[in-house]
Short mmCIF file of C-alpha atoms in Angstrom, two decimals:
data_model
loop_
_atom_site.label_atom_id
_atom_site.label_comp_id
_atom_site.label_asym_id
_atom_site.label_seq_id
_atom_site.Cartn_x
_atom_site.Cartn_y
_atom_site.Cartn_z
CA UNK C 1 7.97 -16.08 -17.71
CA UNK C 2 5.96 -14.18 -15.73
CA UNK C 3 7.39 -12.63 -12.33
CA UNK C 4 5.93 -14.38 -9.54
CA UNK C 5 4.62 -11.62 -6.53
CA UNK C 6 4.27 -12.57 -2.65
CA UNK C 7 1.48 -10.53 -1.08
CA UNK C 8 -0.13 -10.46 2.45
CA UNK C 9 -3.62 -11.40 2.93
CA UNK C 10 -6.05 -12.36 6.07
CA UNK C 11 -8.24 -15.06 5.97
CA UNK C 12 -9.91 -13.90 2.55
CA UNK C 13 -7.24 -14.50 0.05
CA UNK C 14 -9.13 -12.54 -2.36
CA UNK C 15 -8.54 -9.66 -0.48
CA UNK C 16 -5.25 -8.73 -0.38
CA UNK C 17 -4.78 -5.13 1.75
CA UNK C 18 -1.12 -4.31 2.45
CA UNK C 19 0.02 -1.12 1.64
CA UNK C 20 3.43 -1.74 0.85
CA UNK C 21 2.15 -4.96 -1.53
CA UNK C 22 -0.46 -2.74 -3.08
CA UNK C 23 2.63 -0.34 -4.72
CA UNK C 24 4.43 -3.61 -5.75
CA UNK C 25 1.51 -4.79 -7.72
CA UNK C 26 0.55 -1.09 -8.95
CA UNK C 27 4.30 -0.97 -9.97
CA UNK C 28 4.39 -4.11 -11.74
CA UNK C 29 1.34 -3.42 -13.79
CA UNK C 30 2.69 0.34 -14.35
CA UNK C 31 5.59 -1.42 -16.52
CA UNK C 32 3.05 -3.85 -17.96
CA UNK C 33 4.67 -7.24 -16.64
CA UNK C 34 2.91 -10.40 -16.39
CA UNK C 35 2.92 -11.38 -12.48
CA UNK C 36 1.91 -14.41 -10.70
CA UNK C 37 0.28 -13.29 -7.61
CA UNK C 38 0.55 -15.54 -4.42
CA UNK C 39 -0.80 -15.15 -1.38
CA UNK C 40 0.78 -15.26 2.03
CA UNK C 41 -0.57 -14.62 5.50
CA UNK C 42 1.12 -13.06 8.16
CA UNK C 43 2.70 -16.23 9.94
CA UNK C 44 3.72 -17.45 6.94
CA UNK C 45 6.02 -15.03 5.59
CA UNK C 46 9.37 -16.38 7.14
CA UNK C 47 8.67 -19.17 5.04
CA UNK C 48 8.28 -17.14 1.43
CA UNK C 49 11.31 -18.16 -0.83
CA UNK C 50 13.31 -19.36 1.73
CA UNK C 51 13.22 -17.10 3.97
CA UNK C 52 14.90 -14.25 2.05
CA UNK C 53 13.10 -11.17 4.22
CA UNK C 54 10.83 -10.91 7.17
CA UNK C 55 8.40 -9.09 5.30
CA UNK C 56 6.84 -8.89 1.83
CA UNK C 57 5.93 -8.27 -0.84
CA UNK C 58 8.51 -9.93 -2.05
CA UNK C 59 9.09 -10.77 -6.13
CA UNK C 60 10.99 -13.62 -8.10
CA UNK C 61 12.40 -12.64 -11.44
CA UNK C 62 14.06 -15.32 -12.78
CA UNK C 63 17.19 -15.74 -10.54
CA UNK C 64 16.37 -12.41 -8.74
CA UNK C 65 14.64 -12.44 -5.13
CA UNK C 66 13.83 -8.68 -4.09
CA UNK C 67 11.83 -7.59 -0.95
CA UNK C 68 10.56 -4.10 -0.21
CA UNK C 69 8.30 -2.18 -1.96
CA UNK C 70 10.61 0.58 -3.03
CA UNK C 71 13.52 -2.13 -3.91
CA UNK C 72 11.20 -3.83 -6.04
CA UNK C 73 10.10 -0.83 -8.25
CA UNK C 74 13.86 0.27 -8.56
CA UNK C 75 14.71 -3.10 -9.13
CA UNK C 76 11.75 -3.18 -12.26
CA UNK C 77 12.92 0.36 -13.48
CA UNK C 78 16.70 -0.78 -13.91
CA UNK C 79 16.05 -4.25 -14.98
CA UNK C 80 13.21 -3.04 -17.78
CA UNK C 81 14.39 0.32 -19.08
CA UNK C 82 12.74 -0.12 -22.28
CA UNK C 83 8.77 -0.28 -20.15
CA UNK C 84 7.35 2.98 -18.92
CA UNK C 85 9.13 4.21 -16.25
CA UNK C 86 7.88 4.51 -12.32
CA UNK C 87 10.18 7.35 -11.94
CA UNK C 88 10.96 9.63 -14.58
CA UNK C 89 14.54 10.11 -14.31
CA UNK C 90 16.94 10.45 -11.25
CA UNK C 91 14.77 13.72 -10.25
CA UNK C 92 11.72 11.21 -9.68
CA UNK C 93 13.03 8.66 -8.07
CA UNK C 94 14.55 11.52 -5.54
CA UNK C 95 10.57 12.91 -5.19
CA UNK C 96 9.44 9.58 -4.59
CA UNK C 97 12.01 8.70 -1.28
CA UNK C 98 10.28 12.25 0.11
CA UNK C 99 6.53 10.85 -0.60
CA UNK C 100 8.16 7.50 0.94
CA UNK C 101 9.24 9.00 3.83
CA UNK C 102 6.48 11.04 4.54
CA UNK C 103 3.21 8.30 3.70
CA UNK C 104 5.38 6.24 6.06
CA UNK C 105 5.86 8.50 9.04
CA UNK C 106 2.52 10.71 8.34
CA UNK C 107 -0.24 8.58 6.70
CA UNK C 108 0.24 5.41 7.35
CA UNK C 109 0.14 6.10 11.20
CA UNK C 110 -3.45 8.09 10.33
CA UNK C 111 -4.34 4.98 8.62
CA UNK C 112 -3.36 2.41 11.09
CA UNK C 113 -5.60 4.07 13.61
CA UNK C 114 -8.56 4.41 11.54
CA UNK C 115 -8.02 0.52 10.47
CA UNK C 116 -6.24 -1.23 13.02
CA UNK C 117 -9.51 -3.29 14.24
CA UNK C 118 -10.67 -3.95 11.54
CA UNK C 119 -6.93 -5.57 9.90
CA UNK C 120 -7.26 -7.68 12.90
CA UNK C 121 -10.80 -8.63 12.71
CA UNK C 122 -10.11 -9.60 8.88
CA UNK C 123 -7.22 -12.38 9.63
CA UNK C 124 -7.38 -15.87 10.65
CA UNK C 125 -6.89 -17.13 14.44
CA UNK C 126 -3.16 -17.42 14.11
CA UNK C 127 -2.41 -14.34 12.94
CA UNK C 128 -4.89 -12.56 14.26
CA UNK C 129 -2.69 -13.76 17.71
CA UNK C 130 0.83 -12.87 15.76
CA UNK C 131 -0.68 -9.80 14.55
CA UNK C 132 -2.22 -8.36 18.23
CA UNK C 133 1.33 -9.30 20.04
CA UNK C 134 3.92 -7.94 17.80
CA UNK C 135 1.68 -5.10 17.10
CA UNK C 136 1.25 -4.08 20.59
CA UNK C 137 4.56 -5.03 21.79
CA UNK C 138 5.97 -2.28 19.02
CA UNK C 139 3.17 1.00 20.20
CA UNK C 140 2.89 -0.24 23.71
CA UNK C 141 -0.44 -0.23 23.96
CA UNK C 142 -3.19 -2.65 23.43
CA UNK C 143 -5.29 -2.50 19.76
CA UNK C 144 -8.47 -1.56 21.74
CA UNK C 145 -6.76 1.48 22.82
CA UNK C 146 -5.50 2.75 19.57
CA UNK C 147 -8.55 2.00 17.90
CA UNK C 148 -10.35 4.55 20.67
CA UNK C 149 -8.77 7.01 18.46
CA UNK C 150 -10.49 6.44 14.97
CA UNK C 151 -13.03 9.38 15.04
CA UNK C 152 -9.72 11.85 16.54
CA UNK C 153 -7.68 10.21 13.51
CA UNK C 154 -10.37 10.56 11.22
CA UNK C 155 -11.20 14.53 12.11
CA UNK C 156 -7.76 15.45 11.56
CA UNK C 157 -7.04 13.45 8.53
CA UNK C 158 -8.00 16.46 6.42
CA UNK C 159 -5.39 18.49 7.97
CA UNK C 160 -2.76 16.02 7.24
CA UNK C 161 -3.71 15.69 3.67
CA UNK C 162 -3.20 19.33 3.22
CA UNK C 163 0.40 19.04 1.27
CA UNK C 164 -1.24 16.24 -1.10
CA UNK C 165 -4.19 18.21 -1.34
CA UNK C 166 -2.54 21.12 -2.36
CA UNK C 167 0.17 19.73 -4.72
CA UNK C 168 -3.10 17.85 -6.85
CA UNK C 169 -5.22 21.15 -6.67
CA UNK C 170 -2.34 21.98 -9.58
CA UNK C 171 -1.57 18.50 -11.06
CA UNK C 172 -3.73 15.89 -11.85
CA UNK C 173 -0.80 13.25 -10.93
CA UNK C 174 1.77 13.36 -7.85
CA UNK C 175 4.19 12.45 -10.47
CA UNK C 176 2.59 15.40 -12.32
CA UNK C 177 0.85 14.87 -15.72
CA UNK C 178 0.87 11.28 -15.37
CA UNK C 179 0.96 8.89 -12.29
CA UNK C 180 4.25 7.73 -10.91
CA UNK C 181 5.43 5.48 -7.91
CA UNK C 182 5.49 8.23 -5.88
CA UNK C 183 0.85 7.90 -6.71
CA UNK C 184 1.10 4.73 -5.96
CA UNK C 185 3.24 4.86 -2.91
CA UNK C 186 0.25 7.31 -1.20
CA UNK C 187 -2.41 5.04 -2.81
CA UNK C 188 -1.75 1.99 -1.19
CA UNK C 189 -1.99 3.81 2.07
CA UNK C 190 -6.02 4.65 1.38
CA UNK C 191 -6.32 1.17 -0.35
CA UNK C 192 -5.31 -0.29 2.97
CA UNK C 193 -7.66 1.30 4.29
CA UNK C 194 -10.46 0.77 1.47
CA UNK C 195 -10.16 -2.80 1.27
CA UNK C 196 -10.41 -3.79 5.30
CA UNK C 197 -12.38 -0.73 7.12
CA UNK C 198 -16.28 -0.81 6.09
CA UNK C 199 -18.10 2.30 6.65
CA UNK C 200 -15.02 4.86 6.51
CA UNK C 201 -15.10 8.05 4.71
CA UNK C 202 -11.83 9.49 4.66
CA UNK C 203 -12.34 12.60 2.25
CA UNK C 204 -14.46 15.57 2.13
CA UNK C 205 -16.83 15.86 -0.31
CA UNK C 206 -15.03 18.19 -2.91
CA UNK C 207 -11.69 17.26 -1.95
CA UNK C 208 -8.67 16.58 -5.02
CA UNK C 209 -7.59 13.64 -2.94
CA UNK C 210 -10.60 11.78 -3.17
CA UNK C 211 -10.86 12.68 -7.16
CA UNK C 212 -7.63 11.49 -7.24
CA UNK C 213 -7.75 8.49 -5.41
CA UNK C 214 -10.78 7.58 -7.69
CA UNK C 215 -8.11 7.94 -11.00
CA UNK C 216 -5.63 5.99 -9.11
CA UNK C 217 -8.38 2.54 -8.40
CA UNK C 218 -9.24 3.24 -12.73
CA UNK C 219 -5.65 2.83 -13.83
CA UNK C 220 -4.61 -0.50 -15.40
CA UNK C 221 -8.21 -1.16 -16.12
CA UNK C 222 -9.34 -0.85 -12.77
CA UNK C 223 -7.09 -3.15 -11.19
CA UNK C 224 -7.71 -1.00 -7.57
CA UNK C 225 -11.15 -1.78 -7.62
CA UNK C 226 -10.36 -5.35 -8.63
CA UNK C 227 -10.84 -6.09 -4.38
CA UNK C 228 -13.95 -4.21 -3.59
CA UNK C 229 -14.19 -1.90 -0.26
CA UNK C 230 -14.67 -3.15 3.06
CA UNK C 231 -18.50 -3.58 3.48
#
């Protein structure tokens, strides 16, 4: 029986950008599960299995309901000990709450400024009017205004990719010789990014990152570039 994923989408379905859904789906094909992917928009998420969470993704295993990204790969590495692991041991798992905490308090607020337009611009009326109120009502300012600071966002984003740049100037992996959550936890923040902003460049020519990232849209036979960039 295959485990059946909820995932946010605009008005593409085929296109599937959240961050946090990205890692669920990375995870999931990490421990080589069979999923049943389902879509969900934005206004429609109070509605996924009942209402068990406000966000998603969200997974059904059988009799199990999980939401959050990082409660659904802990979830998958107790609950299938015997696939490769998204952690490593208890060491990993403690590595990958640090990269949590800081893709979610450092990048993802670089990313939302580069891409916040262009989310918007990519959902359908209804929760393109769901998206623009909550949204604003939480930074206090109107999208326009944060999206005046894409080029600022974008000439300092190789500053704040200096600790990941660093880190995979000696390791091919985050998780070190081979990819872990803790990769795919930072690489749903640039496929965010990827799938809904055209025309974007966020790494220097050169850079590890971007050599990286490239490794991270190849694994499980390609299934990044499975949604091709923004264009």
């Amino acid at each position: 029986m295959s485990i059946v994923l909820h995932e946010l989408v605009g008005a593409d379905e085929t296109r599937p950008f959240s961050p946090h859904c990205w890692k669920a789906v990375m995870a999931l094909a990490h421990k080589g599960l069979p999923v049943e992917r389902k879509a969900v928009c934005f206004t429609k998420v109070p509605e996924v299995e009942g209402g068990v969470s406000k966000i998603v993704p969200v997974i059904r295993d059988g009799s199990q309901v999980i939401a959050d990204s990082f409660m659904i790969a802990a979830y998958l590495e107790q609950a299938y000990p015997d696939k490769p692991s998204l952690f490593g041991g208890d060491g990993g798992l403690a590595m990958a709450r640090f990269v949590e905490s800081w893709t979610n308090s450092v990048l993802h607020g670089a990313m939302r400024d580069i891409a916040l337009m262009d989310i918007h611009n990519a959902l359908a009326p209804a929760d393109q009017h769901y998206f623009r109120t909550s949204r604003e009502a939480r930074m206090g300012v109107t999208l326009e205004k944060v999206a005046e600071g894409r080029e600022a966002a974008l000439k300092a984003l190789p500053a704040t990719l200096m600790p990941l740049r660093l880190t995979l100037k000696s390791q091919p992996w985050i998780g070190g010789s081979s990819p872990l959550f803790a990769d795919y936890i930072v690489f749903g923040a640039f496929q965010w990014v990827r799938v809904t902003a055209a025309g974007v460049t966020l790494f220097e020519e050169g850079d590890p990152v971007a050599d990286w990232f490239e490794r991270c849209l190849d694994l499980h036979d390609g299934l990044g570039r499975s949604v091709p960039a923004a264009g």
